[in-house]
mmCIF entry with sequence, helices, sheets and N, C-alpha, C, O atoms, coordinates in Angstrom:
data_MODEL
# 
_entry.id   MODEL 
# 
_entity.id                         1 
_entity.type                       polymer 
_entity.pdbx_number_of_molecules   1 
# 
_entity_poly.entity_id                      1 
_entity_poly.type                           'polypeptide(L)' 
_entity_poly.nstd_linkage                   no 
_entity_poly.nstd_monomer                   no 
_entity_poly.pdbx_seq_one_letter_code       MFDVFYIGSNKALKSDIPFAQKVKSADDITPKTKMF 
_entity_poly.pdbx_seq_one_letter_code_can   MFDVFYIGSNKALKSDIPFAQKVKSADDITPKTKMF 
_entity_poly.pdbx_strand_id                 A 
# 
loop_
_entity_poly_seq.entity_id 
_entity_poly_seq.num 
_entity_poly_seq.mon_id 
_entity_poly_seq.hetero 
1 1  MET n 
1 2  PHE n 
1 3  ASP n 
1 4  VAL n 
1 5  PHE n 
1 6  TYR n 
1 7  ILE n 
1 8  GLY n 
1 9  SER n 
1 10 ASN n 
1 11 LYS n 
1 12 ALA n 
1 13 LEU n 
1 14 LYS n 
1 15 SER n 
1 16 ASP n 
1 17 ILE n 
1 18 PRO n 
1 19 PHE n 
1 20 ALA n 
1 21 GLN n 
1 22 LYS n 
1 23 VAL n 
1 24 LYS n 
1 25 SER n 
1 26 ALA n 
1 27 ASP n 
1 28 ASP n 
1 29 ILE n 
1 30 THR n 
1 31 PRO n 
1 32 LYS n 
1 33 THR n 
1 34 LYS n 
1 35 MET n 
1 36 PHE n 
# 
_struct_asym.id          A 
_struct_asym.entity_id   1 
# 
loop_
_struct_conf.conf_type_id 
_struct_conf.id 
_struct_conf.pdbx_PDB_helix_id 
_struct_conf.beg_label_comp_id 
_struct_conf.beg_label_asym_id 
_struct_conf.beg_label_seq_id 
_struct_conf.pdbx_beg_PDB_ins_code 
_struct_conf.end_label_comp_id 
_struct_conf.end_label_asym_id 
_struct_conf.end_label_seq_id 
_struct_conf.pdbx_end_PDB_ins_code 
_struct_conf.beg_auth_comp_id 
_struct_conf.beg_auth_asym_id 
_struct_conf.beg_auth_seq_id 
_struct_conf.end_auth_comp_id 
_struct_conf.end_auth_asym_id 
_struct_conf.end_auth_seq_id 
_struct_conf.pdbx_PDB_helix_class 
_struct_conf.details 
_struct_conf.pdbx_PDB_helix_length 
HELX_P HELX_P1 AA1 LYS A 11 ? ASP A 16 ? LYS A 11 ASP A 16 1 ? 6 
HELX_P HELX_P2 AA2 ALA A 26 ? ASP A 28 ? ALA A 26 ASP A 28 5 ? 3 
# 
_struct_conf_type.id          HELX_P 
_struct_conf_type.criteria    ? 
_struct_conf_type.reference   ? 
# 
_struct_sheet.id               AA1 
_struct_sheet.type             ? 
_struct_sheet.number_strands   2 
_struct_sheet.details          ? 
# 
_struct_sheet_order.sheet_id     AA1 
_struct_sheet_order.range_id_1   1 
_struct_sheet_order.range_id_2   2 
_struct_sheet_order.offset       ? 
_struct_sheet_order.sense        parallel 
# 
loop_
_struct_sheet_range.sheet_id 
_struct_sheet_range.id 
_struct_sheet_range.beg_label_comp_id 
_struct_sheet_range.beg_label_asym_id 
_struct_sheet_range.beg_label_seq_id 
_struct_sheet_range.pdbx_beg_PDB_ins_code 
_struct_sheet_range.end_label_comp_id 
_struct_sheet_range.end_label_asym_id 
_struct_sheet_range.end_label_seq_id 
_struct_sheet_range.pdbx_end_PDB_ins_code 
_struct_sheet_range.beg_auth_comp_id 
_struct_sheet_range.beg_auth_asym_id 
_struct_sheet_range.beg_auth_seq_id 
_struct_sheet_range.end_auth_comp_id 
_struct_sheet_range.end_auth_asym_id 
_struct_sheet_range.end_auth_seq_id 
AA1 1 PHE A 5  ? ILE A 7  ? PHE A 5  ILE A 7  
AA1 2 GLN A 21 ? VAL A 23 ? GLN A 21 VAL A 23 
# 
loop_
_atom_site.group_PDB 
_atom_site.id 
_atom_site.type_symbol 
_atom_site.label_atom_id 
_atom_site.label_alt_id 
_atom_site.label_comp_id 
_atom_site.label_asym_id 
_atom_site.label_entity_id 
_atom_site.label_seq_id 
_atom_site.pdbx_PDB_ins_code 
_atom_site.Cartn_x 
_atom_site.Cartn_y 
_atom_site.Cartn_z 
_atom_site.occupancy 
_atom_site.B_iso_or_equiv 
_atom_site.pdbx_formal_charge 
_atom_site.auth_seq_id 
_atom_site.auth_comp_id 
_atom_site.auth_asym_id 
_atom_site.auth_atom_id 
_atom_site.pdbx_PDB_model_num 
ATOM 1   N N  . MET A 1 1  ? -7.995  -10.479 -1.735  1.00 0.00 ? 1  MET A N  1 
ATOM 2   C CA . MET A 1 1  ? -7.057  -9.610  -1.054  1.00 0.00 ? 1  MET A CA 1 
ATOM 3   C C  . MET A 1 1  ? -6.560  -8.563  -2.046  1.00 0.00 ? 1  MET A C  1 
ATOM 4   O O  . MET A 1 1  ? -6.503  -8.804  -3.252  1.00 0.00 ? 1  MET A O  1 
ATOM 5   N N  . PHE A 1 2  ? -6.209  -7.418  -1.522  1.00 0.00 ? 2  PHE A N  1 
ATOM 6   C CA . PHE A 1 2  ? -5.743  -6.312  -2.352  1.00 0.00 ? 2  PHE A CA 1 
ATOM 7   C C  . PHE A 1 2  ? -4.361  -5.865  -1.912  1.00 0.00 ? 2  PHE A C  1 
ATOM 8   O O  . PHE A 1 2  ? -3.965  -6.084  -0.767  1.00 0.00 ? 2  PHE A O  1 
ATOM 9   N N  . ASP A 1 3  ? -3.636  -5.244  -2.814  1.00 0.00 ? 3  ASP A N  1 
ATOM 10  C CA . ASP A 1 3  ? -2.381  -4.585  -2.474  1.00 0.00 ? 3  ASP A CA 1 
ATOM 11  C C  . ASP A 1 3  ? -2.721  -3.196  -1.953  1.00 0.00 ? 3  ASP A C  1 
ATOM 12  O O  . ASP A 1 3  ? -3.547  -2.494  -2.536  1.00 0.00 ? 3  ASP A O  1 
ATOM 13  N N  . VAL A 1 4  ? -2.091  -2.803  -0.865  1.00 0.00 ? 4  VAL A N  1 
ATOM 14  C CA . VAL A 1 4  ? -2.334  -1.490  -0.277  1.00 0.00 ? 4  VAL A CA 1 
ATOM 15  C C  . VAL A 1 4  ? -1.008  -0.748  -0.212  1.00 0.00 ? 4  VAL A C  1 
ATOM 16  O O  . VAL A 1 4  ? -0.036  -1.241  0.361   1.00 0.00 ? 4  VAL A O  1 
ATOM 17  N N  . PHE A 1 5  ? -0.977  0.431   -0.799  1.00 0.00 ? 5  PHE A N  1 
ATOM 18  C CA . PHE A 1 5  ? 0.219   1.261   -0.813  1.00 0.00 ? 5  PHE A CA 1 
ATOM 19  C C  . PHE A 1 5  ? -0.108  2.611   -0.200  1.00 0.00 ? 5  PHE A C  1 
ATOM 20  O O  . PHE A 1 5  ? -1.247  3.072   -0.273  1.00 0.00 ? 5  PHE A O  1 
ATOM 21  N N  . TYR A 1 6  ? 0.888   3.244   0.403   1.00 0.00 ? 6  TYR A N  1 
ATOM 22  C CA . TYR A 1 6  ? 0.686   4.585   0.940   1.00 0.00 ? 6  TYR A CA 1 
ATOM 23  C C  . TYR A 1 6  ? 1.970   5.392   0.814   1.00 0.00 ? 6  TYR A C  1 
ATOM 24  O O  . TYR A 1 6  ? 3.071   4.842   0.763   1.00 0.00 ? 6  TYR A O  1 
ATOM 25  N N  . ILE A 1 7  ? 1.801   6.705   0.766   1.00 0.00 ? 7  ILE A N  1 
ATOM 26  C CA . ILE A 1 7  ? 2.919   7.638   0.674   1.00 0.00 ? 7  ILE A CA 1 
ATOM 27  C C  . ILE A 1 7  ? 2.938   8.458   1.960   1.00 0.00 ? 7  ILE A C  1 
ATOM 28  O O  . ILE A 1 7  ? 1.893   8.909   2.429   1.00 0.00 ? 7  ILE A O  1 
ATOM 29  N N  . GLY A 1 8  ? 4.118   8.647   2.525   1.00 0.00 ? 8  GLY A N  1 
ATOM 30  C CA . GLY A 1 8  ? 4.232   9.433   3.752   1.00 0.00 ? 8  GLY A CA 1 
ATOM 31  C C  . GLY A 1 8  ? 4.080   8.566   4.983   1.00 0.00 ? 8  GLY A C  1 
ATOM 32  O O  . GLY A 1 8  ? 4.221   7.345   4.924   1.00 0.00 ? 8  GLY A O  1 
ATOM 33  N N  . SER A 1 9  ? 3.791   9.211   6.095   1.00 0.00 ? 9  SER A N  1 
ATOM 34  C CA . SER A 1 9  ? 3.638   8.507   7.360   1.00 0.00 ? 9  SER A CA 1 
ATOM 35  C C  . SER A 1 9  ? 2.157   8.257   7.625   1.00 0.00 ? 9  SER A C  1 
ATOM 36  O O  . SER A 1 9  ? 1.358   9.194   7.631   1.00 0.00 ? 9  SER A O  1 
ATOM 37  N N  . ASN A 1 10 ? 1.795   7.011   7.840   1.00 0.00 ? 10 ASN A N  1 
ATOM 38  C CA . ASN A 1 10 ? 0.401   6.673   8.096   1.00 0.00 ? 10 ASN A CA 1 
ATOM 39  C C  . ASN A 1 10 ? 0.358   5.526   9.109   1.00 0.00 ? 10 ASN A C  1 
ATOM 40  O O  . ASN A 1 10 ? 0.107   4.377   8.746   1.00 0.00 ? 10 ASN A O  1 
ATOM 41  N N  . LYS A 1 11 ? 0.602   5.847   10.375  1.00 0.00 ? 11 LYS A N  1 
ATOM 42  C CA . LYS A 1 11 ? 0.668   4.825   11.420  1.00 0.00 ? 11 LYS A CA 1 
ATOM 43  C C  . LYS A 1 11 ? -0.666  4.120   11.627  1.00 0.00 ? 11 LYS A C  1 
ATOM 44  O O  . LYS A 1 11 ? -0.693  2.925   11.923  1.00 0.00 ? 11 LYS A O  1 
ATOM 45  N N  . ALA A 1 12 ? -1.771  4.844   11.477  1.00 0.00 ? 12 ALA A N  1 
ATOM 46  C CA . ALA A 1 12 ? -3.090  4.232   11.659  1.00 0.00 ? 12 ALA A CA 1 
ATOM 47  C C  . ALA A 1 12 ? -3.348  3.172   10.593  1.00 0.00 ? 12 ALA A C  1 
ATOM 48  O O  . ALA A 1 12 ? -3.859  2.094   10.896  1.00 0.00 ? 12 ALA A O  1 
ATOM 49  N N  . LEU A 1 13 ? -2.999  3.472   9.362   1.00 0.00 ? 13 LEU A N  1 
ATOM 50  C CA . LEU A 1 13 ? -3.188  2.495   8.285   1.00 0.00 ? 13 LEU A CA 1 
ATOM 51  C C  . LEU A 1 13 ? -2.290  1.291   8.508   1.00 0.00 ? 13 LEU A C  1 
ATOM 52  O O  . LEU A 1 13 ? -2.732  0.152   8.352   1.00 0.00 ? 13 LEU A O  1 
ATOM 53  N N  . LYS A 1 14 ? -1.036  1.526   8.870   1.00 0.00 ? 14 LYS A N  1 
ATOM 54  C CA . LYS A 1 14 ? -0.090  0.433   9.081   1.00 0.00 ? 14 LYS A CA 1 
ATOM 55  C C  . LYS A 1 14 ? -0.536  -0.476  10.224  1.00 0.00 ? 14 LYS A C  1 
ATOM 56  O O  . LYS A 1 14 ? -0.323  -1.687  10.165  1.00 0.00 ? 14 LYS A O  1 
ATOM 57  N N  . SER A 1 15 ? -1.148  0.089   11.257  1.00 0.00 ? 15 SER A N  1 
ATOM 58  C CA . SER A 1 15 ? -1.613  -0.752  12.362  1.00 0.00 ? 15 SER A CA 1 
ATOM 59  C C  . SER A 1 15 ? -2.888  -1.511  11.987  1.00 0.00 ? 15 SER A C  1 
ATOM 60  O O  . SER A 1 15 ? -3.083  -2.643  12.430  1.00 0.00 ? 15 SER A O  1 
ATOM 61  N N  . ASP A 1 16 ? -3.754  -0.902  11.178  1.00 0.00 ? 16 ASP A N  1 
ATOM 62  C CA . ASP A 1 16 ? -4.991  -1.568  10.754  1.00 0.00 ? 16 ASP A CA 1 
ATOM 63  C C  . ASP A 1 16 ? -4.748  -2.582  9.646   1.00 0.00 ? 16 ASP A C  1 
ATOM 64  O O  . ASP A 1 16 ? -5.389  -3.632  9.603   1.00 0.00 ? 16 ASP A O  1 
ATOM 65  N N  . ILE A 1 17 ? -3.823  -2.264  8.752   1.00 0.00 ? 17 ILE A N  1 
ATOM 66  C CA . ILE A 1 17 ? -3.523  -3.139  7.609   1.00 0.00 ? 17 ILE A CA 1 
ATOM 67  C C  . ILE A 1 17 ? -2.012  -3.373  7.586   1.00 0.00 ? 17 ILE A C  1 
ATOM 68  O O  . ILE A 1 17 ? -1.290  -2.639  6.912   1.00 0.00 ? 17 ILE A O  1 
ATOM 69  N N  . PRO A 1 18 ? -1.521  -4.384  8.312   1.00 0.00 ? 18 PRO A N  1 
ATOM 70  C CA . PRO A 1 18 ? -0.078  -4.581  8.451   1.00 0.00 ? 18 PRO A CA 1 
ATOM 71  C C  . PRO A 1 18 ? 0.648   -4.902  7.145   1.00 0.00 ? 18 PRO A C  1 
ATOM 72  O O  . PRO A 1 18 ? 1.866   -4.735  7.068   1.00 0.00 ? 18 PRO A O  1 
ATOM 73  N N  . PHE A 1 19 ? -0.063  -5.354  6.126   1.00 0.00 ? 19 PHE A N  1 
ATOM 74  C CA . PHE A 1 19 ? 0.601   -5.671  4.860   1.00 0.00 ? 19 PHE A CA 1 
ATOM 75  C C  . PHE A 1 19 ? 0.685   -4.473  3.923   1.00 0.00 ? 19 PHE A C  1 
ATOM 76  O O  . PHE A 1 19 ? 1.148   -4.612  2.791   1.00 0.00 ? 19 PHE A O  1 
ATOM 77  N N  . ALA A 1 20 ? 0.246   -3.299  4.370   1.00 0.00 ? 20 ALA A N  1 
ATOM 78  C CA . ALA A 1 20 ? 0.352   -2.078  3.557   1.00 0.00 ? 20 ALA A CA 1 
ATOM 79  C C  . ALA A 1 20 ? 1.825   -1.765  3.320   1.00 0.00 ? 20 ALA A C  1 
ATOM 80  O O  . ALA A 1 20 ? 2.661   -1.934  4.208   1.00 0.00 ? 20 ALA A O  1 
ATOM 81  N N  . GLN A 1 21 ? 2.128   -1.308  2.111   1.00 0.00 ? 21 GLN A N  1 
ATOM 82  C CA . GLN A 1 21 ? 3.511   -1.027  1.739   1.00 0.00 ? 21 GLN A CA 1 
ATOM 83  C C  . GLN A 1 21 ? 3.715   0.465   1.536   1.00 0.00 ? 21 GLN A C  1 
ATOM 84  O O  . GLN A 1 21 ? 2.926   1.120   0.855   1.00 0.00 ? 21 GLN A O  1 
ATOM 85  N N  . LYS A 1 22 ? 4.771   0.997   2.126   1.00 0.00 ? 22 LYS A N  1 
ATOM 86  C CA . LYS A 1 22 ? 5.099   2.411   1.978   1.00 0.00 ? 22 LYS A CA 1 
ATOM 87  C C  . LYS A 1 22 ? 5.917   2.599   0.702   1.00 0.00 ? 22 LYS A C  1 
ATOM 88  O O  . LYS A 1 22 ? 6.875   1.866   0.461   1.00 0.00 ? 22 LYS A O  1 
ATOM 89  N N  . VAL A 1 23 ? 5.538   3.581   -0.113  1.00 0.00 ? 23 VAL A N  1 
ATOM 90  C CA . VAL A 1 23 ? 6.260   3.909   -1.340  1.00 0.00 ? 23 VAL A CA 1 
ATOM 91  C C  . VAL A 1 23 ? 6.605   5.391   -1.326  1.00 0.00 ? 23 VAL A C  1 
ATOM 92  O O  . VAL A 1 23 ? 5.989   6.177   -0.607  1.00 0.00 ? 23 VAL A O  1 
ATOM 93  N N  . LYS A 1 24 ? 7.599   5.763   -2.131  1.00 0.00 ? 24 LYS A N  1 
ATOM 94  C CA . LYS A 1 24 ? 8.010   7.169   -2.187  1.00 0.00 ? 24 LYS A CA 1 
ATOM 95  C C  . LYS A 1 24 ? 7.168   7.971   -3.168  1.00 0.00 ? 24 LYS A C  1 
ATOM 96  O O  . LYS A 1 24 ? 6.938   9.161   -2.957  1.00 0.00 ? 24 LYS A O  1 
ATOM 97  N N  . SER A 1 25 ? 6.700   7.324   -4.249  1.00 0.00 ? 25 SER A N  1 
ATOM 98  C CA . SER A 1 25 ? 5.868   8.021   -5.230  1.00 0.00 ? 25 SER A CA 1 
ATOM 99  C C  . SER A 1 25 ? 4.922   7.021   -5.882  1.00 0.00 ? 25 SER A C  1 
ATOM 100 O O  . SER A 1 25 ? 5.076   5.810   -5.720  1.00 0.00 ? 25 SER A O  1 
ATOM 101 N N  . ALA A 1 26 ? 3.957   7.530   -6.609  1.00 0.00 ? 26 ALA A N  1 
ATOM 102 C CA . ALA A 1 26 ? 2.993   6.662   -7.294  1.00 0.00 ? 26 ALA A CA 1 
ATOM 103 C C  . ALA A 1 26 ? 3.679   5.794   -8.342  1.00 0.00 ? 26 ALA A C  1 
ATOM 104 O O  . ALA A 1 26 ? 3.173   4.727   -8.688  1.00 0.00 ? 26 ALA A O  1 
ATOM 105 N N  . ASP A 1 27 ? 4.817   6.236   -8.846  1.00 0.00 ? 27 ASP A N  1 
ATOM 106 C CA . ASP A 1 27 ? 5.560   5.443   -9.834  1.00 0.00 ? 27 ASP A CA 1 
ATOM 107 C C  . ASP A 1 27 ? 6.138   4.170   -9.227  1.00 0.00 ? 27 ASP A C  1 
ATOM 108 O O  . ASP A 1 27 ? 6.444   3.229   -9.960  1.00 0.00 ? 27 ASP A O  1 
ATOM 109 N N  . ASP A 1 28 ? 6.294   4.119   -7.916  1.00 0.00 ? 28 ASP A N  1 
ATOM 110 C CA . ASP A 1 28 ? 6.861   2.954   -7.235  1.00 0.00 ? 28 ASP A CA 1 
ATOM 111 C C  . ASP A 1 28 ? 5.835   1.853   -6.982  1.00 0.00 ? 28 ASP A C  1 
ATOM 112 O O  . ASP A 1 28 ? 6.194   0.773   -6.513  1.00 0.00 ? 28 ASP A O  1 
ATOM 113 N N  . ILE A 1 29 ? 4.578   2.107   -7.282  1.00 0.00 ? 29 ILE A N  1 
ATOM 114 C CA . ILE A 1 29 ? 3.518   1.133   -7.014  1.00 0.00 ? 29 ILE A CA 1 
ATOM 115 C C  . ILE A 1 29 ? 3.538   0.041   -8.077  1.00 0.00 ? 29 ILE A C  1 
ATOM 116 O O  . ILE A 1 29 ? 3.425   0.312   -9.272  1.00 0.00 ? 29 ILE A O  1 
ATOM 117 N N  . THR A 1 30 ? 3.685   -1.200  -7.614  1.00 0.00 ? 30 THR A N  1 
ATOM 118 C CA . THR A 1 30 ? 3.662   -2.355  -8.511  1.00 0.00 ? 30 THR A CA 1 
ATOM 119 C C  . THR A 1 30 ? 2.697   -3.395  -7.929  1.00 0.00 ? 30 THR A C  1 
ATOM 120 O O  . THR A 1 30 ? 3.123   -4.296  -7.207  1.00 0.00 ? 30 THR A O  1 
ATOM 121 N N  . PRO A 1 31 ? 1.415   -3.276  -8.236  1.00 0.00 ? 31 PRO A N  1 
ATOM 122 C CA . PRO A 1 31 ? 0.439   -4.210  -7.674  1.00 0.00 ? 31 PRO A CA 1 
ATOM 123 C C  . PRO A 1 31 ? 0.606   -5.611  -8.239  1.00 0.00 ? 31 PRO A C  1 
ATOM 124 O O  . PRO A 1 31 ? 0.984   -5.788  -9.397  1.00 0.00 ? 31 PRO A O  1 
ATOM 125 N N  . LYS A 1 32 ? 0.322   -6.592  -7.414  1.00 0.00 ? 32 LYS A N  1 
ATOM 126 C CA . LYS A 1 32 ? 0.392   -7.991  -7.831  1.00 0.00 ? 32 LYS A CA 1 
ATOM 127 C C  . LYS A 1 32 ? -0.990  -8.611  -7.942  1.00 0.00 ? 32 LYS A C  1 
ATOM 128 O O  . LYS A 1 32 ? -1.125  -9.765  -8.349  1.00 0.00 ? 32 LYS A O  1 
ATOM 129 N N  . THR A 1 33 ? -2.016  -7.851  -7.584  1.00 0.00 ? 33 THR A N  1 
ATOM 130 C CA . THR A 1 33 ? -3.387  -8.346  -7.674  1.00 0.00 ? 33 THR A CA 1 
ATOM 131 C C  . THR A 1 33 ? -4.122  -7.613  -8.783  1.00 0.00 ? 33 THR A C  1 
ATOM 132 O O  . THR A 1 33 ? -3.730  -6.519  -9.188  1.00 0.00 ? 33 THR A O  1 
ATOM 133 N N  . LYS A 1 34 ? -5.189  -8.228  -9.267  1.00 0.00 ? 34 LYS A N  1 
ATOM 134 C CA . LYS A 1 34 ? -6.000  -7.631  -10.329 1.00 0.00 ? 34 LYS A CA 1 
ATOM 135 C C  . LYS A 1 34 ? -7.463  -7.823  -9.983  1.00 0.00 ? 34 LYS A C  1 
ATOM 136 O O  . LYS A 1 34 ? -7.835  -8.799  -9.331  1.00 0.00 ? 34 LYS A O  1 
ATOM 137 N N  . MET A 1 35 ? -8.279  -6.899  -10.418 1.00 0.00 ? 35 MET A N  1 
ATOM 138 C CA . MET A 1 35 ? -9.723  -7.040  -10.251 1.00 0.00 ? 35 MET A CA 1 
ATOM 139 C C  . MET A 1 35 ? -10.332 -7.387  -11.607 1.00 0.00 ? 35 MET A C  1 
ATOM 140 O O  . MET A 1 35 ? -9.960  -6.809  -12.629 1.00 0.00 ? 35 MET A O  1 
ATOM 141 N N  . PHE A 1 36 ? -11.253 -8.319  -11.608 1.00 0.00 ? 36 PHE A N  1 
ATOM 142 C CA . PHE A 1 36 ? -11.923 -8.707  -12.846 1.00 0.00 ? 36 PHE A CA 1 
ATOM 143 C C  . PHE A 1 36 ? -13.382 -8.359  -12.763 1.00 0.00 ? 36 PHE A C  1 
ATOM 144 O O  . PHE A 1 36 ? -14.129 -8.606  -13.710 1.00 0.00 ? 36 PHE A O  1 
# 
């Protein structure tokens, strides 16, 4: 599973990926997953 973040209004993404998190800027992104 991945962390999904978006900026602005994105209703299509929110309906397709309900766990997506809205942030105000890229600095607000704090992922909890890592890829190896």
